[in-house]
Amino acid sequence: MNADAWDEEAEEARLRDMERECASNSEASPDYYKILNVSRHASTEQVRDSYKRLSLLFHPDRHHDAESREWAHRQFNIINHAYEMLTDPRSRAAYDQLGEEGVRLSAALGLKVQSPRDLQAAFQHYARCQRIEEIELWSRSNSEIVVDIDSTKLKFLSWMTKAGAYRAKSSHGDNNCVEGVHMQHSFSADLATDLLGTVTGKMFLHGSSRFSNVFGTLKYTAGIKSWASVKMPALPPYTVTFRGMHYLNRYRFYVAKVNQQTLNLLTPPSVSVSYGHVFGRLIGTLTMSTGNRYALGPFWANSPTRFGLESSNKAAAAKPSHPLESIPSTVALDLFSSGNKQGRFTANVTAGIEHSWVATSYTRKIDDHFSITGGLGVAGLGIPMPRDSHFRIGDEHDNQDEPVAIDVTSGIQGFADARVHVEMTATIDSWTNLTWDVEVNLSTGVKVTISLTRLEHNIQLPILLTPILELDVAAYAMLLPAAVALGLHYAVLKPRRRRAIQQRVDELKGEQRSQLHIQRLHAEETVRLLAPSAERSRAAARATDGLVIESALYGDLPFGIAAQNSNSLHAALDHFWNSRSALSTADEPRACDVTLALQSLITNNQLVIASGGGKYSLPGFYDPSFGVEKSLFVRYRFRGVQHEVIVKDDEALAIPMKAHSLGSQT
């Protein structure tokens, strides 16, 4: 198979199926439902009826020679154990959620006698907690490092852009290209059953601006529908942030956020409320934010966060100890798709007195390991300011009694901006993603952001290529990396993943070879035990024109037999006997003969095999083609008419059925 024809997604799915099959093939995790040939939704009465039929077939007293009695006793014990597991409510609930491990842990949980529904819920909770613990071993701590770089200050790169060339001529050896650094690290731990604590450290440095603080967050989860959190810093400025979310149902939810920048209520809190609705694959949210520039009568009339503050009593304006962020009010509508195999999109419309913008983006998946995102945004800004207004900001180093007053020009400032960005994301391995994001902005020029993410840890390098709009720089920044990324993806990364998948497949086959050989011996011995009763059943059925299994194959059936209804395969099934011959002479077994095994399972001229899981756990079956999609072919005769049917490994089988008839009666 050439590289172009190799389907990576299908091979990864096949590998996952092999790993699940490898786990189920282990004697430590048997499939009790398949052992008793019942569905996972079977009632206790159905389990009991199937147990009675199988226990009669394998009861040791029905076999006389020592070797047959020993094999029958082994199979009888397996059937008896499966019956005990599936008729005990607590054991069955544990097995359904955690398999054989759940059965071993059920006693450790110490559950008292409860209803089956309560038991099911208890083990579901345990299984969910176990999965969360496994994930949190890797993701409980997360970090982010952002280093802003201005490439125009590097002389050896100045030739790339006009702005860089101009700066190289006018500067005097300024090679300090690092504009700013931002670092953040957090760690989370469970303080109680529904209470999560998080400690976050932040550091920011940009020019003369410096900021560092440690934040503590408590998050309380009330069931599966609601959560609330509070966040506070350990050092000034002391801001408090409350967040909460509540699901009304699976389609509607609310999100609320309250941010208070001063504990003495010097400024009004910024409140935002979002309503979300799920429309199939589309999710929409409407968000209304008050900002912190409003006043309620005399309250916050002199807040330093208000633009155009005019106060006749300047002494009433309290002086903050730290500069405060002024947040405008906005209304935003967001739409985004939950995604499909091809791609997903997002759209945002935000309207405000001072800020308004429209943005949209679309992500196209090349495959599961590489995607390209394109986005477009248009923004408008209009700031109305009364004449002779003053914007007051506090200065902690100012010894005057009054805060510093800065005059601003009256009138309305208008500005429009547009932004285009292209992002490429590649998967390096199972835990690591590499992202190249190019942003072209009318006002800020061209910037490239390189991001490396591994688990919950992220490193970003925003690199300013040019502070002005240069279309040739933008084109090179988009097209050249895209070409290199696609080349690496198809020439290096994809072949490497292919080799890794094939290596893992070979390892699984090697691990299973001895186990499958033992299963084959057990299955052959089981068929030998079933042979006398199967022959008696066949003879009785022939005498009464009942259900007779003439031939049956289970495994990889590629020789003219497809896994679908045999009604459309009448011509192809002429090759059936050639298939049997080819299978018998293959280097490795591809299928096994299960004729007698199926005949022994017939009850009252009916044979029913439940769906779900592989059929290799049925009595007299084994896995003849590990890691390959398997099918079951059955040729049978009922009331003198020949029938044929093929079903996939996880599909149910019920015979006789008129749809299987080939129409020939003898």
XYZ file of C-alpha atoms in Angstrom:
666
model
C 0.000 0.000 0.000
C 1.453 3.368 -0.987
C 1.555 6.358 1.328
C -1.189 8.212 -0.535
C -3.634 5.342 -0.149
C -2.948 4.959 3.551
C -5.960 6.109 5.585
C -4.490 7.397 8.838
C -7.840 7.980 10.530
C -8.998 4.447 9.725
C -5.707 2.945 10.925
C -5.888 4.851 14.212
C -9.464 3.646 14.713
C -8.302 0.108 13.938
C -5.514 0.427 16.503
C -7.996 1.572 19.161
C -10.234 -1.392 18.313
C -7.259 -3.739 18.612
C -6.371 -2.365 22.036
C -9.950 -2.849 23.220
C -10.006 -6.326 21.702
C -6.687 -7.111 23.365
C -8.161 -6.129 26.726
C -11.309 -8.195 26.176
C -9.295 -11.220 24.987
C -7.577 -11.377 28.343
C -8.860 -14.035 30.716
C -8.773 -11.369 33.436
C -11.586 -9.465 31.675
C -14.062 -11.944 30.137
C -17.269 -10.852 28.418
C -19.933 -12.415 30.631
C -22.739 -11.398 28.304
C -21.182 -13.203 25.342
C -20.369 -16.237 27.474
C -24.090 -16.609 28.225
C -25.135 -15.302 24.757
C -27.410 -12.565 26.111
C -27.601 -8.840 25.425
C -26.427 -6.210 27.898
C -30.061 -5.271 28.471
C -31.172 -8.838 29.170
C -33.425 -9.364 32.169
C -32.541 -11.684 35.031
C -35.029 -14.252 33.652
C -33.328 -14.206 30.235
C -29.931 -14.644 31.866
C -31.272 -17.552 33.908
C -32.806 -19.293 30.859
C -29.569 -19.044 28.885
C -27.590 -20.319 31.861
C -29.820 -23.386 32.164
C -29.350 -24.313 28.502
C -25.572 -23.912 28.550
C -25.080 -25.590 31.924
C -26.853 -28.684 30.606
C -24.475 -28.833 27.639
C -21.330 -28.519 29.747
C -22.324 -30.250 32.957
C -19.422 -32.576 33.918
C -21.793 -35.469 34.620
C -22.770 -35.592 30.940
C -19.183 -36.418 29.924
C -17.638 -39.708 30.920
C -13.945 -39.828 29.977
C -11.560 -38.008 32.286
C -10.218 -35.535 29.727
C -13.666 -34.478 28.507
C -14.915 -34.183 32.074
C -11.992 -31.882 32.938
C -12.669 -29.547 29.986
C -16.403 -29.607 30.673
C -15.803 -28.755 34.315
C -13.679 -25.754 33.303
C -16.316 -24.424 30.892
C -19.068 -25.118 33.414
C -17.256 -23.020 36.015
C -16.897 -20.122 33.541
C -20.627 -20.238 32.753
C -21.530 -20.494 36.424
C -19.320 -17.521 37.314
C -20.867 -15.437 34.525
C -24.339 -16.329 35.811
C -23.442 -15.284 39.353
C -22.067 -11.945 38.137
C -25.066 -11.058 35.971
C -27.768 -12.087 38.444
C -26.316 -10.122 41.356
C -27.412 -6.449 40.988
C -24.332 -4.964 42.634
C -21.852 -7.119 40.693
C -23.619 -6.476 37.401
C -23.675 -2.704 37.946
C -19.968 -2.754 38.791
C -19.147 -4.926 35.771
C -21.138 -2.739 33.379
C -19.164 0.351 34.409
C -15.651 -0.913 35.146
C -15.523 -4.477 33.844
C -13.872 -7.143 35.928
C -11.981 -4.468 37.867
C -15.311 -3.031 38.969
C -16.348 -6.406 40.373
C -13.154 -6.560 42.410
C -13.667 -3.003 43.669
C -17.349 -3.349 44.545
C -16.557 -4.743 47.977
C -14.047 -1.964 48.596
C -16.712 0.675 47.950
C -18.724 -0.709 50.863
C -22.119 -0.030 49.269
C -25.169 -1.133 51.185
C -28.095 -2.867 49.527
C -29.594 -0.381 47.104
C -31.812 -0.411 44.059
C -30.192 -1.322 40.703
C -30.550 2.299 39.607
C -28.710 3.565 42.700
C -25.981 0.994 42.195
C -25.617 1.974 38.550
C -25.332 5.651 39.498
C -22.771 4.881 42.196
C -20.491 2.978 39.851
C -20.930 5.577 37.117
C -19.735 8.206 39.602
C -16.781 6.031 40.593
C -15.835 5.396 36.958
C -16.080 9.113 36.160
C -13.931 10.030 39.163
C -11.362 7.443 38.153
C -11.123 8.863 34.617
C -10.866 12.404 35.993
C -8.069 11.383 38.348
C -6.110 9.833 35.481
C -6.440 13.011 33.418
C -5.673 15.315 36.323
C -2.386 13.560 36.975
C -1.258 15.302 33.798
C -3.299 18.499 33.772
C -3.710 19.669 37.388
C -0.921 22.182 36.871
C -0.779 24.490 33.881
C 1.513 27.265 32.809
C 1.867 29.913 30.140
C 4.901 31.900 29.022
C 4.555 34.729 26.499
C 7.591 36.628 25.166
C 6.837 39.614 22.879
C 9.535 40.183 20.251
C 9.974 43.132 17.889
C 11.940 41.813 14.933
C 12.386 45.292 13.445
C 14.965 45.992 16.168
C 17.169 43.139 14.972
C 19.607 44.493 12.427
C 20.278 41.148 10.781
C 16.521 40.942 9.982
C 16.046 44.571 9.036
C 16.257 43.838 5.299
C 13.010 41.850 5.451
C 10.686 44.836 5.941
C 10.567 48.524 5.089
C 10.006 49.437 8.724
C 13.008 47.357 9.752
C 15.231 49.001 7.142
C 14.154 52.460 8.252
C 14.761 51.633 11.915
C 18.185 50.153 11.122
C 19.256 53.446 9.549
C 17.910 55.633 12.342
C 18.793 53.517 15.407
C 22.110 53.285 17.138
C 22.763 49.608 17.754
C 19.472 48.884 19.545
C 19.233 45.070 19.435
C 16.998 44.642 22.472
C 14.139 42.996 20.622
C 12.224 41.719 23.696
C 9.286 44.061 24.226
C 7.594 42.269 27.106
C 7.288 39.048 29.090
C 4.219 37.481 30.625
C 4.374 34.365 32.810
C 1.607 32.496 34.583
C 1.516 29.227 36.478
C -1.335 27.636 38.403
C -1.938 24.513 40.437
C -5.292 23.004 41.411
C -6.263 20.574 44.162
C -9.504 19.189 45.575
C -10.230 20.707 48.980
C -13.495 18.802 49.396
C -15.787 16.602 47.329
C -17.266 19.516 45.360
C -14.714 22.236 46.169
C -11.670 22.919 44.010
C -8.873 25.280 45.023
C -6.472 26.920 42.571
C -3.382 29.036 43.221
C -2.153 31.148 40.299
C 0.973 33.245 40.042
C 1.236 35.972 37.389
C 4.060 38.221 36.268
C 3.938 40.891 33.563
C 6.735 43.120 32.264
C 6.375 45.489 29.322
C 8.632 48.505 29.045
C 8.304 50.490 32.262
C 5.104 48.685 33.267
C 5.480 45.915 35.802
C 2.934 43.740 37.519
C 3.070 40.607 39.642
C 0.596 38.953 41.956
C -0.649 35.660 43.360
C -4.321 34.761 43.017
C -6.432 32.243 44.875
C -9.603 30.728 43.387
C -12.287 28.602 45.009
C -14.702 26.793 42.725
C -17.789 25.040 44.067
C -19.677 22.578 41.877
C -23.317 21.935 42.737
C -24.155 18.717 40.965
C -23.755 18.616 37.210
C -25.794 21.727 36.397
C -24.194 24.575 38.332
C -20.881 25.919 39.542
C -19.656 29.132 41.142
C -16.194 30.537 41.827
C -14.532 33.468 43.571
C -11.054 34.801 42.803
C -8.948 37.178 44.926
C -5.328 38.337 44.857
C -2.873 38.069 47.730
C -1.276 41.450 46.970
C -2.722 44.836 45.978
C -4.581 45.864 43.941
C -7.307 43.833 45.667
C -9.838 42.930 43.002
C -12.565 40.349 43.497
C -14.067 38.318 40.657
C -17.179 36.172 40.976
C -18.172 33.724 38.269
C -21.049 31.315 37.952
C -22.721 29.038 35.439
C -26.025 27.191 35.455
C -27.491 24.757 32.933
C -31.264 24.996 32.665
C -31.267 21.881 30.494
C -29.057 20.337 27.856
C -29.875 23.172 25.427
C -29.851 26.335 27.562
C -27.404 27.826 30.066
C -26.508 31.066 31.851
C -23.085 32.499 32.690
C -22.518 35.438 35.050
C -19.384 37.388 35.993
C -18.937 40.198 38.523
C -15.624 42.039 38.811
C -14.997 44.545 41.628
C -11.701 46.459 41.327
C -11.795 48.106 44.756
C -12.813 46.496 48.035
C -13.966 49.861 49.416
C -16.519 50.135 46.590
C -14.808 53.221 45.198
C -15.707 52.026 41.694
C -18.853 50.270 40.440
C -18.645 46.548 39.769
C -18.471 45.364 36.185
C -21.276 42.839 35.627
C -21.719 40.651 32.570
C -24.483 38.102 31.997
C -24.568 35.611 29.128
C -27.389 33.437 27.883
C -26.486 30.462 25.725
C -28.583 28.172 23.558
C -27.620 25.013 21.680
C -29.131 24.547 18.210
C -27.881 21.144 17.137
C -24.238 21.687 16.149
C -24.595 25.460 16.536
C -24.150 27.238 19.869
C -25.161 30.866 20.336
C -24.568 33.212 23.266
C -25.842 36.732 24.005
C -23.719 38.692 26.478
C -24.540 42.023 28.108
C -21.807 43.820 30.058
C -22.315 46.934 32.175
C -18.662 47.939 32.338
C -17.565 50.101 35.278
C -18.262 53.614 34.009
C -21.839 53.920 35.237
C -23.326 55.564 38.311
C -26.491 54.924 40.312
C -27.568 58.355 41.516
C -24.916 59.594 43.931
C -23.248 56.193 44.049
C -20.026 56.033 41.995
C -20.713 59.475 40.515
C -17.069 60.367 41.194
C -15.597 56.980 40.232
C -12.128 57.373 38.639
C -13.099 54.761 36.020
C -15.679 57.073 34.416
C -14.732 58.897 31.243
C -15.589 62.600 31.155
C -15.849 62.856 34.943
C -17.129 66.289 35.938
C -17.431 66.803 39.642
C -18.108 70.141 41.286
C -16.695 68.733 44.474
C -13.209 67.417 43.659
C -12.656 66.372 47.228
C -15.430 63.845 46.827
C -13.355 61.902 44.352
C -11.466 59.357 46.441
C -7.951 58.605 45.394
C -7.235 54.958 44.424
C -3.962 53.411 45.461
C -3.419 51.792 42.048
C -4.307 52.652 38.436
C -7.716 51.253 37.571
C -8.962 49.770 34.340
C -11.844 51.599 32.703
C -14.249 49.071 31.126
C -16.942 50.228 28.667
C -20.383 48.661 28.400
C -21.053 46.328 25.462
C -23.556 43.875 24.009
C -22.126 40.852 22.171
C -23.577 38.031 20.101
C -21.413 34.940 19.538
C -22.083 31.975 17.288
C -19.861 28.951 16.888
C -20.269 25.441 15.599
C -19.305 22.428 17.675
C -17.423 21.132 14.645
C -17.496 18.119 12.367
C -14.991 16.106 10.410
C -14.420 18.954 7.933
C -14.246 22.050 10.101
C -15.914 24.577 12.376
C -16.612 28.311 12.414
C -17.045 31.153 14.907
C -18.673 34.578 14.567
C -18.844 37.550 16.922
C -20.705 40.860 16.794
C -20.025 43.347 19.600
C -21.733 46.728 19.890
C -20.986 49.525 22.321
C -20.976 53.284 22.592
C -17.196 53.340 22.374
C -16.257 49.988 20.853
C -17.926 47.958 18.096
C -16.559 45.169 15.957
C -17.482 42.167 13.831
C -15.263 39.105 13.568
C -15.531 35.635 12.086
C -13.222 32.666 11.567
C -13.335 29.237 9.967
C -11.172 26.224 10.757
C -10.594 23.594 8.095
C -9.271 20.213 9.164
C -6.819 18.689 6.718
C -6.855 15.595 8.906
C -6.863 14.818 12.638
C -3.323 16.190 12.979
C -3.322 19.351 10.870
C -5.767 22.236 10.510
C -5.826 25.752 9.027
C -7.875 28.636 10.435
C -8.728 31.861 8.619
C -10.358 34.880 10.242
C -11.521 38.405 9.441
C -12.417 41.228 11.821
C -13.560 44.822 11.367
C -13.625 47.263 14.307
C -14.891 50.769 14.874
C -14.136 53.096 17.779
C -15.898 56.305 18.731
C -15.198 58.008 22.074
C -17.542 60.889 22.962
C -15.903 63.268 25.437
C -17.460 66.428 26.898
C -15.557 69.670 26.409
C -12.991 70.568 29.090
C -13.352 67.175 30.745
C -10.700 65.625 32.943
C -9.767 61.995 33.240
C -8.488 61.352 36.762
C -6.053 58.557 37.540
C -4.472 57.911 40.891
C -0.726 57.956 41.413
C 0.516 56.096 44.459
C 3.782 58.073 44.364
C 2.049 61.460 44.260
C 2.221 63.341 47.570
C -0.520 65.801 46.658
C -3.913 65.525 48.206
C -5.642 65.624 44.845
C -5.283 62.967 42.170
C -3.433 63.885 39.007
C -5.707 65.487 36.405
C -4.960 65.040 32.705
C -6.712 67.281 30.206
C -8.114 65.584 27.166
C -9.242 67.086 23.901
C -12.941 67.577 23.560
C -14.964 66.170 20.725
C -15.411 62.701 19.275
C -12.536 60.569 18.059
C -13.379 58.073 15.320
C -11.312 55.176 14.128
C -11.831 52.089 11.983
C -9.617 49.025 11.870
C -9.559 45.673 10.103
C -7.807 42.451 10.975
C -7.076 39.268 9.058
C -5.439 36.240 10.592
C -4.408 32.807 9.367
C -3.540 30.074 11.836
C -2.012 26.645 11.211
C -2.000 23.938 13.888
C -0.016 20.708 13.620
C 0.059 17.767 16.025
C 3.633 16.753 16.810
C 2.718 13.802 19.021
C -0.158 12.679 21.229
C 0.467 15.496 23.709
C 2.069 18.321 21.724
C 0.642 20.880 19.271
C 2.536 23.541 17.311
C 0.667 26.639 16.078
C 1.713 29.356 13.617
C -0.635 32.362 13.654
C -0.245 35.313 11.268
C -2.183 38.479 12.107
C -2.452 41.344 9.620
C -3.857 44.537 11.122
C -4.360 47.921 9.474
C -3.227 49.768 12.594
C -0.561 47.498 14.076
C 0.984 45.833 11.023
C 1.950 42.192 10.684
C 2.563 39.926 13.657
C 3.399 36.206 13.830
C 2.701 34.161 16.958
C 4.430 30.813 17.410
C 2.787 28.660 20.083
C 3.910 25.321 21.483
C 1.385 23.502 23.690
C 2.035 20.301 25.600
C -0.788 19.101 27.833
C -1.750 22.227 29.832
C 1.551 24.048 29.340
C 1.943 26.699 26.675
C 4.792 28.828 25.310
C 3.998 31.721 22.962
C 6.341 33.925 20.947
C 4.467 36.887 19.411
C 6.878 38.382 16.845
C 6.180 41.779 15.313
C 7.406 41.627 11.716
C 6.431 45.155 10.768
C 4.411 47.875 12.560
C 2.880 49.048 9.276
C 0.806 47.211 6.714
C 3.129 45.528 4.168
C 1.214 43.089 1.992
C 4.295 41.293 0.676
C 5.474 40.575 4.232
C 2.004 39.296 5.115
C 1.933 37.043 2.039
C 5.350 35.569 2.771
C 4.443 35.043 6.441
C 1.330 33.102 5.410
C 2.347 31.157 2.317
C 5.914 30.081 3.067
C 5.161 28.566 6.524
C 2.039 26.897 5.099
C 4.095 25.243 2.371
C 6.762 24.144 4.857
C 4.154 22.873 7.326
C 2.321 20.845 4.681
C 5.607 19.427 3.443
C 6.668 18.384 6.938
C 3.212 17.005 7.636
C 3.126 14.715 4.608
C 6.844 13.980 4.245
C 7.929 13.584 7.875
C 5.200 13.547 10.527
C 2.628 11.400 8.749
C 5.133 8.655 7.775
C 6.459 8.723 11.334
C 2.944 8.223 12.739
C 2.395 5.441 10.222
C 5.509 3.621 11.432
C 4.471 4.127 15.061
C 0.977 2.738 14.404
C 2.371 -0.275 12.532
C 4.889 -0.901 15.311
C 2.141 -0.817 17.920
C -0.036 -3.159 15.818
C 2.851 -5.626 15.544
C 3.424 -5.408 19.303
C -0.244 -6.154 20.021
C -0.218 -9.092 17.634
C 2.896 -10.441 19.309
C 1.363 -10.031 22.756
C -1.811 -11.802 21.669
C -0.238 -14.661 19.714
C 0.172 -17.000 22.680
C -3.155 -15.951 24.181
C -4.993 -16.575 20.920
C -3.338 -19.983 20.592
C -4.660 -20.948 24.024
C -8.110 -19.643 23.077
C -8.039 -21.728 19.921
C -7.204 -24.891 21.865
C -10.010 -24.172 24.332
C -12.464 -23.494 21.514
C -11.543 -26.708 19.698
C -11.947 -28.710 22.893
C -15.302 -27.022 23.531
C -16.467 -27.983 20.032
C -15.376 -31.556 20.717
C -17.514 -31.553 23.859
C -20.469 -30.081 21.965
C -20.197 -32.435 19.001
C -22.404 -35.286 20.362
C -25.275 -32.980 21.366
C -24.905 -30.978 18.149
C -25.129 -34.099 16.004
C -28.215 -35.251 17.890
C -29.798 -31.815 17.398
C -28.962 -31.894 13.703
C -30.402 -35.389 13.216
C -33.628 -34.470 14.999
C -33.957 -31.269 12.952
C -33.448 -33.094 9.677
C -36.141 -35.598 10.573
C -38.672 -32.810 11.175
C -37.465 -30.302 8.531
C -36.261 -28.101 11.348
C -33.297 -25.715 11.603
C -30.017 -27.308 10.475
C -26.689 -25.420 10.324
C -24.947 -26.765 7.247
C -21.816 -24.638 7.470
C -20.626 -21.553 9.329
C -17.436 -19.506 9.246
C -16.308 -16.789 11.649
C -13.393 -14.427 11.040
C -11.899 -12.421 8.203
C -13.953 -13.331 5.145
C -12.478 -11.386 2.216
C -12.924 -13.983 -0.496
C -16.047 -12.765 -2.211
C -18.061 -12.484 1.009
C -19.021 -9.040 2.257
C -20.463 -8.290 5.687
C -24.011 -7.467 4.662
C -27.340 -9.135 3.952
C -26.811 -12.196 1.766
C -29.863 -11.416 -0.370
C -27.694 -9.117 -2.500
C -24.765 -11.555 -2.567
C -26.245 -14.541 -4.310
C -23.711 -14.443 -7.124
C -20.734 -13.738 -4.869
C -21.556 -16.675 -2.599
C -20.810 -19.074 -5.438
C -17.187 -18.594 -4.334
C -17.903 -19.817 -0.820
C -16.219 -23.200 -1.175
C -13.203 -21.572 -2.804
C -13.073 -19.289 0.214
C -12.973 -22.267 2.574
C -10.131 -23.783 0.626
C -8.187 -20.520 0.577
C -8.702 -20.046 4.313
C -7.472 -23.542 5.093
C -4.238 -23.039 3.127
C -3.430 -19.511 4.371
C -0.168 -18.923 6.230
C -2.154 -17.773 9.256
C -5.712 -18.767 10.156
C -8.208 -16.241 8.847
C -11.445 -17.865 10.009
C -12.687 -20.740 12.110
C -15.421 -23.314 11.509
C -18.244 -22.752 14.009
C -20.865 -25.047 12.474
C -21.204 -27.372 15.461
C -20.954 -24.503 17.944
C -23.959 -22.742 16.385
C -25.943 -25.987 16.051
C -25.578 -26.614 19.768
C -27.013 -23.150 20.574
C -30.296 -23.803 18.722
C -33.389 -23.902 20.920
C -36.865 -24.720 19.559
C -35.658 -24.304 15.957
C -34.365 -20.796 16.698
C -30.903 -19.333 17.051
C -30.379 -15.849 18.480
C -26.983 -14.211 19.067
C -27.056 -10.853 20.844
C -25.414 -7.758 19.405
C -22.536 -5.825 20.913
C -18.914 -6.843 21.350
C -17.138 -9.603 19.483
C -18.569 -13.065 18.991
C -15.254 -14.740 19.869
C -16.426 -15.130 23.496
C -19.264 -17.468 22.496
C -18.821 -21.173 23.381
C -16.775 -22.869 20.662
C -15.587 -19.549 19.136
C -12.180 -17.872 19.214
C -10.522 -14.893 17.534
C -8.886 -16.238 14.346
C -7.881 -12.849 12.896
C -6.863 -10.449 15.644
C -6.977 -6.798 14.652
C -9.075 -7.409 11.520
C -12.770 -6.719 11.061
C -14.562 -10.037 11.425
C -17.857 -11.400 10.106
C -20.007 -14.463 10.656
C -21.268 -16.430 7.654
C -24.015 -19.006 8.183
C -25.523 -21.398 5.650
C -28.537 -23.223 7.059
C -31.595 -25.175 5.949
C -35.067 -24.715 7.335
C -38.195 -26.496 6.076
C -36.254 -27.783 3.110
C -35.187 -24.281 1.946
C -31.567 -23.205 1.936
C -30.691 -19.905 3.591
C -27.502 -17.843 3.848
C -26.631 -14.794 5.904
C -23.574 -12.726 6.786
C -23.444 -10.353 9.760
C -20.718 -8.154 11.174
C -18.992 -9.042 14.398
C -21.006 -6.625 16.534
C -24.363 -7.255 14.856
C -27.104 -9.486 16.163
C -28.062 -12.716 14.391
C -31.552 -14.217 14.451
C -32.441 -17.255 12.327
C -34.455 -18.545 10.611
C -35.646 -15.511 8.654
C -37.396 -15.378 5.305
C -35.027 -12.625 4.117
C -32.147 -15.137 4.197
C -33.875 -17.566 1.838
C -32.177 -18.451 -1.450
C -35.452 -19.875 -2.775
C -34.193 -23.417 -3.545
C -36.160 -26.232 -1.965
C -35.097 -29.896 -2.133
